[in-house]
Short mmCIF file of C-alpha atoms in Angstrom, two decimals:
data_model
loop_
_atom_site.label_atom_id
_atom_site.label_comp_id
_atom_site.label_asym_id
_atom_site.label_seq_id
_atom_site.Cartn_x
_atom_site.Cartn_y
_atom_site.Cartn_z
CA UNK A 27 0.35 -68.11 -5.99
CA UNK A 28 0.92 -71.78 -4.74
CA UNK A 29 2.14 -74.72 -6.64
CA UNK A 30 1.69 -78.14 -5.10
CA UNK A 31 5.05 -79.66 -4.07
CA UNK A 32 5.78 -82.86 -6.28
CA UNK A 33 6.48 -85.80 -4.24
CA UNK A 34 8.99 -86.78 -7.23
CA UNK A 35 12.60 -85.39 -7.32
CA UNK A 36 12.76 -82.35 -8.96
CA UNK A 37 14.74 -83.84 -12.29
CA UNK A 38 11.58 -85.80 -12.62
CA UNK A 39 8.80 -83.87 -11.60
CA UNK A 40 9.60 -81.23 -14.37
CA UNK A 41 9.84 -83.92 -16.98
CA UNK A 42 6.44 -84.85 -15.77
CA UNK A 43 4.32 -82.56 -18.23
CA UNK A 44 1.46 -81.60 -16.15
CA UNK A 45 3.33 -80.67 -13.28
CA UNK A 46 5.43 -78.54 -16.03
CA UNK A 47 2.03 -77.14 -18.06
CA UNK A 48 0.49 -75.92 -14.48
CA UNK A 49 4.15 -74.38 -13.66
CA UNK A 50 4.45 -72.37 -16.97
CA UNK A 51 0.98 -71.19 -17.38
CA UNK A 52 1.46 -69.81 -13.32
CA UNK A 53 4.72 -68.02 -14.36
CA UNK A 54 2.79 -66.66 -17.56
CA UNK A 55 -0.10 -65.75 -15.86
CA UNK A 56 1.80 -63.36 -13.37
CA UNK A 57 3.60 -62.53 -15.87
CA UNK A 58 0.27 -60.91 -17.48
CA UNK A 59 -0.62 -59.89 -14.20
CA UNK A 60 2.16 -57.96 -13.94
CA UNK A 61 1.65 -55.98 -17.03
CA UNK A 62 -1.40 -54.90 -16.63
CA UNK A 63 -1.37 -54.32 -12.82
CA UNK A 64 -2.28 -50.46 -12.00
CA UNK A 65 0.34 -48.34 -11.94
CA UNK A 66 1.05 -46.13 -8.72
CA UNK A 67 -0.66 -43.14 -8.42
CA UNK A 68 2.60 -40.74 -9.64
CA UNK A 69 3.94 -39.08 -6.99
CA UNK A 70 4.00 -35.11 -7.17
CA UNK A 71 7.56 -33.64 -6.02
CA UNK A 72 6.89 -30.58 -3.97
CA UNK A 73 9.87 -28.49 -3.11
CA UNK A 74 9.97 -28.30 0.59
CA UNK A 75 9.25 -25.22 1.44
CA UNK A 76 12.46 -23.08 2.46
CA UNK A 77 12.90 -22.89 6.00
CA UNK A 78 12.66 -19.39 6.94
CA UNK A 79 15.29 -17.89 9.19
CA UNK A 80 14.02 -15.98 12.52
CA UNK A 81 15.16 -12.40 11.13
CA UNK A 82 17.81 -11.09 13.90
CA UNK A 83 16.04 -7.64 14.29
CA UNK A 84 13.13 -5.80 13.86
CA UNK A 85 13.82 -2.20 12.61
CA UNK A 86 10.90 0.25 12.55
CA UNK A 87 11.21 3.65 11.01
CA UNK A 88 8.53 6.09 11.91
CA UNK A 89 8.21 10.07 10.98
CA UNK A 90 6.45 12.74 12.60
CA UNK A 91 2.90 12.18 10.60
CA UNK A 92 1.41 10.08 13.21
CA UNK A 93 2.64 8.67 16.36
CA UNK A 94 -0.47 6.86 16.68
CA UNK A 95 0.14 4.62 14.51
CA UNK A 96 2.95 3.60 15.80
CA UNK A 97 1.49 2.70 19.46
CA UNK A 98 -0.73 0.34 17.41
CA UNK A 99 1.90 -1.26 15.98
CA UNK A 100 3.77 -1.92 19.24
CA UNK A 101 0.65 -2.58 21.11
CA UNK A 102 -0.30 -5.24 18.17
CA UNK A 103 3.05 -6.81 18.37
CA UNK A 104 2.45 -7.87 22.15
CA UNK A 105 4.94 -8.68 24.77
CA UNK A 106 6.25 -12.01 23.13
CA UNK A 107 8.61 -10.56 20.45
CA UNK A 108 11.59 -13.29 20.16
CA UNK A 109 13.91 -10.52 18.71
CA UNK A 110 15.20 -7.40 19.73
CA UNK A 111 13.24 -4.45 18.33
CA UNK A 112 14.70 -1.13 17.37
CA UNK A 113 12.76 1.98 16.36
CA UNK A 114 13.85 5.50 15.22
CA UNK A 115 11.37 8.28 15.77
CA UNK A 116 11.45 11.72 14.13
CA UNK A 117 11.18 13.92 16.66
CA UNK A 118 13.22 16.16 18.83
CA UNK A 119 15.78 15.38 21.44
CA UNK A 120 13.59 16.44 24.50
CA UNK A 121 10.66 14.37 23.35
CA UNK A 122 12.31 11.13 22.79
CA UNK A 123 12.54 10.31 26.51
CA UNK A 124 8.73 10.91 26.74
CA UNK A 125 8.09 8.81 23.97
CA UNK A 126 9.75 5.89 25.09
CA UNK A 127 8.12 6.39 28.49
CA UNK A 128 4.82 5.92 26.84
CA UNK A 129 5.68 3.37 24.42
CA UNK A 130 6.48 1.05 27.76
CA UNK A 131 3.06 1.94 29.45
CA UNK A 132 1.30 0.63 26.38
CA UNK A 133 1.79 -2.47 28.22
CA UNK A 134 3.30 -4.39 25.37
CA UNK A 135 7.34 -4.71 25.60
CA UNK A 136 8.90 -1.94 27.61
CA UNK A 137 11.10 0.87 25.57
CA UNK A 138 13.97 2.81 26.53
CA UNK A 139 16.43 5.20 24.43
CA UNK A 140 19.26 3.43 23.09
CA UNK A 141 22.47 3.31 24.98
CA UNK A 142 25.92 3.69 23.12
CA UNK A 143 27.06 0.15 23.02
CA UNK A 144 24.28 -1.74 24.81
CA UNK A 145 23.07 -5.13 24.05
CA UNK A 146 20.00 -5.44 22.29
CA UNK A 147 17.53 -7.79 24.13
CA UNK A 148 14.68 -9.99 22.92
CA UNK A 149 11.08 -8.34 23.41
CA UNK A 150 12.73 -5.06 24.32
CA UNK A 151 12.67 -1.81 22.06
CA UNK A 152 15.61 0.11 21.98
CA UNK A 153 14.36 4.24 20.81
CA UNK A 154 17.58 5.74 19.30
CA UNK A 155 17.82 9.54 21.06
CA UNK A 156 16.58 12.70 18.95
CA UNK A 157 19.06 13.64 16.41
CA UNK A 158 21.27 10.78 16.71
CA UNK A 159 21.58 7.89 14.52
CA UNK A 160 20.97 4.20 15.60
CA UNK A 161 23.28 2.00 14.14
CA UNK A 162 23.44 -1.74 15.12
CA UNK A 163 26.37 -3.87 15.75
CA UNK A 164 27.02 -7.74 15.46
CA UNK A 165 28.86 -8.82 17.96
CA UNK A 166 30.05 -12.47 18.51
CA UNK A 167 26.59 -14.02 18.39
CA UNK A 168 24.38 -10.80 19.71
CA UNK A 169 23.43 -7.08 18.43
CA UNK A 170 24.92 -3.95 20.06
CA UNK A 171 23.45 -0.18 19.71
CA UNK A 172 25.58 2.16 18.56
CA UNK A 173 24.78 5.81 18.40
CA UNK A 174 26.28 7.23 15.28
CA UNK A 175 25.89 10.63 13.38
CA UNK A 176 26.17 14.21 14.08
CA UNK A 177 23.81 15.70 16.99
CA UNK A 178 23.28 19.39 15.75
CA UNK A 179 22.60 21.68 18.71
CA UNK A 180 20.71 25.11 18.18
CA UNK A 181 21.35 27.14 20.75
CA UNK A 182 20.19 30.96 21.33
CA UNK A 183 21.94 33.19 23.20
CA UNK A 184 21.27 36.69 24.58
CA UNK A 185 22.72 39.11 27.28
CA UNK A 186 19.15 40.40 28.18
CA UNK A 187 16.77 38.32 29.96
CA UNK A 188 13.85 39.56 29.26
CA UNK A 189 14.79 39.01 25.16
CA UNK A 190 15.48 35.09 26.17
CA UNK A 191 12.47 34.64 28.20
CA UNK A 192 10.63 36.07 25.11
CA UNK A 193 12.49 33.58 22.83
CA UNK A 194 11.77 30.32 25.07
CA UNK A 195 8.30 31.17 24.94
CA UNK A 196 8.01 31.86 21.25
CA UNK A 197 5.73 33.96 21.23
CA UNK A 198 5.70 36.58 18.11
CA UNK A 199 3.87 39.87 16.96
CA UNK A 200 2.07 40.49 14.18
CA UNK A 201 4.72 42.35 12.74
CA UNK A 202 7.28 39.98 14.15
CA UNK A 203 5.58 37.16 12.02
CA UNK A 204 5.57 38.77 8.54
CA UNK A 205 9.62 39.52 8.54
CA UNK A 206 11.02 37.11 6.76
CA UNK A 207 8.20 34.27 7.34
CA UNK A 208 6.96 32.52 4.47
CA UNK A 209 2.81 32.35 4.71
CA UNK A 210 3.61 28.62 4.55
CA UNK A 211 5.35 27.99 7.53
CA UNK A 212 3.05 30.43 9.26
CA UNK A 213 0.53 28.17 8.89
CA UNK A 214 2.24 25.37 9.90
CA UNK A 215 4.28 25.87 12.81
CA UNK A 216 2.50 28.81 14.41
CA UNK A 217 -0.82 28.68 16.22
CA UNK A 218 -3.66 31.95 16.56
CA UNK A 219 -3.12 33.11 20.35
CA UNK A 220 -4.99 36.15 20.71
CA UNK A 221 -3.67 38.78 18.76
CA UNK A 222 -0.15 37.27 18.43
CA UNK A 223 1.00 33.82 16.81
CA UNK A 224 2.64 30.97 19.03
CA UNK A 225 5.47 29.11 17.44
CA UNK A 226 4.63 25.20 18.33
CA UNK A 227 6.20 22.97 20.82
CA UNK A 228 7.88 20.75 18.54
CA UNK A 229 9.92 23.72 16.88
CA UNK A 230 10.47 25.36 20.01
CA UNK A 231 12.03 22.23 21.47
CA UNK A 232 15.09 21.99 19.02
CA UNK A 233 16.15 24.87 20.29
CA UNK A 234 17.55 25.73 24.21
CA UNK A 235 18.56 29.41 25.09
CA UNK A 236 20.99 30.15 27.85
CA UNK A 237 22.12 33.58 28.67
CA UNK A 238 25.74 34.33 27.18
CA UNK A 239 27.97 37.85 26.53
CA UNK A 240 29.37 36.98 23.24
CA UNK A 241 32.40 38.61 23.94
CA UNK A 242 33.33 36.17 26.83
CA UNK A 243 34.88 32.70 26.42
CA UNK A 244 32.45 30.74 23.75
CA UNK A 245 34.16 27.39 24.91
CA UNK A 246 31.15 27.15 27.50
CA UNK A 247 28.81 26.70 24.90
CA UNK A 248 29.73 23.55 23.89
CA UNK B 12 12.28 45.96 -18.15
CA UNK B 13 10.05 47.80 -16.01
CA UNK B 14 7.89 46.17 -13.10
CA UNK B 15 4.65 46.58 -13.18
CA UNK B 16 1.97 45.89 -10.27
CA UNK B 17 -1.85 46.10 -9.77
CA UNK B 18 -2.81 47.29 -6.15
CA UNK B 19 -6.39 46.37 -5.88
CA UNK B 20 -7.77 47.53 -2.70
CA UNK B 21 -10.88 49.83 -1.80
CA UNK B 22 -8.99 52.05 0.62
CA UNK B 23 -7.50 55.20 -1.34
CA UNK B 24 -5.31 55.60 1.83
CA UNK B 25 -3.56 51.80 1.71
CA UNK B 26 -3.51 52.21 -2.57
CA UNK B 27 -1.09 55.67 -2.09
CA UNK B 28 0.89 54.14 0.66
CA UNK B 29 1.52 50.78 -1.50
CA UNK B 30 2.12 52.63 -4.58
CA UNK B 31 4.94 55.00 -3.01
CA UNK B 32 6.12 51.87 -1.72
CA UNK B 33 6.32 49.69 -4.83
CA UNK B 34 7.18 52.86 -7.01
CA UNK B 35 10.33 53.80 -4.94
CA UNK B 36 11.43 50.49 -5.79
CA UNK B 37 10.85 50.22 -9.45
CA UNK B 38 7.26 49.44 -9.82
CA UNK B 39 5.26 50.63 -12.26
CA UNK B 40 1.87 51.49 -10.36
CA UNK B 41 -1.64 50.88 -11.60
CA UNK B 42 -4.48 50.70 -9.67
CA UNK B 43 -7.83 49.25 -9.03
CA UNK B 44 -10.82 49.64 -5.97
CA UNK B 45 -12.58 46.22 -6.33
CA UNK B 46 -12.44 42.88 -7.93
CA UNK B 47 -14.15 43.88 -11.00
CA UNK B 48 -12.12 46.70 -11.55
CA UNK B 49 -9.10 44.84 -11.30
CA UNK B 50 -9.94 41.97 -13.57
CA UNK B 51 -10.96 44.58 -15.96
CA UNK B 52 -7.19 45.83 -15.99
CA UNK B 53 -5.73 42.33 -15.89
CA UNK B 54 -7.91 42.13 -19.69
CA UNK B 55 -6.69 45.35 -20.62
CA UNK B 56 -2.94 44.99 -19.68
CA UNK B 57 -1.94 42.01 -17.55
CA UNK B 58 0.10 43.00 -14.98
CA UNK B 59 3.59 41.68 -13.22
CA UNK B 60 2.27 40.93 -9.96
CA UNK B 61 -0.60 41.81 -8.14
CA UNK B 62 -1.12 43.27 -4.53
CA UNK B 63 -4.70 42.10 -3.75
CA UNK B 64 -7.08 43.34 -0.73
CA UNK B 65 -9.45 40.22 0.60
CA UNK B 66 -12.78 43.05 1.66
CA UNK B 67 -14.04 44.87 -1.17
CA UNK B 68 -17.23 45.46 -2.07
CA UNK B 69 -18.89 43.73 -4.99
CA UNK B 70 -16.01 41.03 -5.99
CA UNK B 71 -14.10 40.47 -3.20
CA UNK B 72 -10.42 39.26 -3.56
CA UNK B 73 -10.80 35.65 -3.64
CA UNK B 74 -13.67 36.04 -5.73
CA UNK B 75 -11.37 38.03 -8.05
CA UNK B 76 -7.98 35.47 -7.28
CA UNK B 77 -10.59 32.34 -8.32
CA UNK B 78 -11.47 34.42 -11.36
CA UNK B 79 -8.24 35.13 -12.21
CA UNK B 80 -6.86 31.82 -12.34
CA UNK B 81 -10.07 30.32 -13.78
CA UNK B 82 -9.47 32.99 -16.79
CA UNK B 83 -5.59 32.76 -17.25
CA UNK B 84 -4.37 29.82 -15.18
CA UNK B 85 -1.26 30.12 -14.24
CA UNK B 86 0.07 32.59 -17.15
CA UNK B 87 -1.68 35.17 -14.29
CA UNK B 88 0.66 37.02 -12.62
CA UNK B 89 1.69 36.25 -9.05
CA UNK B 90 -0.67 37.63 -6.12
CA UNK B 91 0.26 38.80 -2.69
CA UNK B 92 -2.91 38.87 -0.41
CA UNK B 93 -3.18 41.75 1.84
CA UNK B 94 -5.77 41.89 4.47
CA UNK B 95 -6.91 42.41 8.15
CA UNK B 96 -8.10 38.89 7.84
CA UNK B 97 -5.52 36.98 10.36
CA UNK B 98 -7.03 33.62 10.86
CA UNK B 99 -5.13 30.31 9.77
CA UNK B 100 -8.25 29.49 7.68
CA UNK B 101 -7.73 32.39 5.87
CA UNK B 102 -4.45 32.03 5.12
CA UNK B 103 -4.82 28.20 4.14
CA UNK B 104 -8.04 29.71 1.76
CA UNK B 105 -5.57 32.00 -0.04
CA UNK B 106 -2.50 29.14 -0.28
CA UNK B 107 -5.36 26.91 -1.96
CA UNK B 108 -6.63 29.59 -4.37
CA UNK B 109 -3.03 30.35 -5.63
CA UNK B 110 -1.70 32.92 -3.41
CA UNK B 111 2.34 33.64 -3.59
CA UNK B 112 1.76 35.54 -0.29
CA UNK B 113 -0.51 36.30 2.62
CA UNK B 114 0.45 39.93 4.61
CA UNK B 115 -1.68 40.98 7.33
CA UNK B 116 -2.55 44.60 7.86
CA UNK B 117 -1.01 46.88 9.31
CA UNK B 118 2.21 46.60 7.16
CA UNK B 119 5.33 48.65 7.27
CA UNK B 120 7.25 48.79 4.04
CA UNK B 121 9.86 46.29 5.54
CA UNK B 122 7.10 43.98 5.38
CA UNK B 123 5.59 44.61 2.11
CA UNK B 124 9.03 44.23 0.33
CA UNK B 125 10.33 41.12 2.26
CA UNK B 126 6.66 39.50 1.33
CA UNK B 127 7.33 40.25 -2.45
CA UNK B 128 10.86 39.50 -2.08
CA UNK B 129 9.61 36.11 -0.65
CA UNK B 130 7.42 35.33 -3.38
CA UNK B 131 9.97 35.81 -6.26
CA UNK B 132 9.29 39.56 -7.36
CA UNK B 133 12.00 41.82 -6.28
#
């Protein structure tokens, strides 16, 4: 909006009346102007959306039902894992070596059994032992394994060889079978071979047998 | 109370040496040589348990276990399967029909009584 300048003094030039008529009806008119100008589009508040913490860990559980699933899950998370991972595995002490063996030659992040005290590493899988627990640790501003609980040891003993050599291989009569054997676990931990039933790996490996005289020291046990 | 058991089984031989068995422990004996036979008794005078052959002739013993849960569900007595039969399929046919037990000829009486004593009946 422009007003001409008066060449008068100001005292004068708003007693002259036209100069004052054009100055009013200018301040009314954007004063009307004003009013009904468009109001802003309103402006929606969105919360910003939380920013999400990198979690510290990942911590996979997995039972016995199917290790296969479980490759695809390591093999899907690639090699670029910004976190340490840690995974517990049911499955027996004399496995767990193999399995992390395998997990690494998947080719995605390389596994190894956990470590009492160890740092836990970015894109690396820690595999806590058969029968021991995986705890982890904070420590300043890293993780730390610990390996917690009570391993339980089954061991067999015998004087006679020929009983233990029987025993490792788990192999079992007819007979043998029925004593004491609920049709149950028959059928789930033993396996037809030929006329006799074959108790399966994964039981036989909780169990080592070492050839002891129960009447000598016991300390050697363990 | 006294303990009563069905034998079902078309060998006279394996019925004598089962009911010595079960009778020298308390059992109350009757018996029965085929399916039909035995479901007949189970009508008649339902039984505590039942020690069940798989071959028979005419209703066999799963023909006779289906039967027998079809008819009384599980107010039937408890069965113990006892057969020459040794394959896992076998054994995961009788679980799934309602077996308590599966014991696979030849048995000793060790083995008879630790299978019944496994499925709840000494």
């Amino acid at each position: 909006v422009s007003l001409a300048r008066p060449a008068a003094p100001a005292a004068e030039a708003i007693a002259d009346d036209s100069l004052r008529g054009e100055l009013l009806a200018k301040v009314k008119g954007l004063a009307r102007r004003r009013a009904v100008a468009p109001q802003r589009p309103a402006v929606t508040l969105r919360p910003r959306p939380a920013l999400r913490p990198m979690p510290l860990l990942l911590a996979i559980g997995s039972s016995t039902g199917r290790p296969q699933a479980l490759f695809t899950l390591v093999q899907g998370l690639g090699k670029r894992v910004p976190i340490p991972v840690v995974l517990t595995q049911h499955m027996p002490a004399a496995f767990t070596p193999i399995l992390a063996a395998h997990l690494t030659r998947l080719g995605a992040m390389p596994c190894a059994e956990a470590r009492d005290g160890q740092a836990l590493e970015p894109g690396r899988i820690v595999l806590a032992p058969g029968n021991r627990h995986l705890l982890v640790q904070a420590d300043g501003g890293g993780l730390r394994a610990r390996l917690g609980g009570r391993g339980v040891e089954i061991i067999g003993t015998d004087i006679a060889r020929e009983q233990l050599r029987r025993a490792r291989e788990g192999v079992y009569t007819l007979f043998e079978v029925q004593r004491g054997l609920p049709m149950q676990f028959l059928v789930r931990y033993f396996r037809k071979d030929g006329a006799n039933w074959r108790l399966n790996d994964a039981i036989r490996a909780m169990v080592s047998f070492r050839e002891w005289n129960l009447l000598s020291d016991l300390r050697g046990l363990g | 109370m006294a303990r009563t058991c069905l034998v079902v089984d078309d060998s006279r031989v394996v019925r004598k040496v089962a009911r010595r068995i079960l009778e020298q422990h308390g059992f109350t004996v009757e018996e029965a040589e085929d399916g039909k036979a035995a479901l007949e008794a189970c009508c008649r005078n339902m039984p505590g348990c039942v020690l069940l052959d798989w071959n028979m002739p005419g209703m066999n013993g799963i023909e006779f276990l289906k039967a027998l849960r079809q008819a009384f569900g599980a107010a039937g007595p408890p069965v113990v399967l006892c057969t020459t039969e040794n394959e896992i399929a076998f054994i995961e046919q009788a679980i799934e029909h309602g077996a308590q037990e599966f014991i696979m000829k030849p048995f000793d009486e060790d083995i008879l009584l630790g299978k019944f004593s496994q499925a709840g009946l000494l």
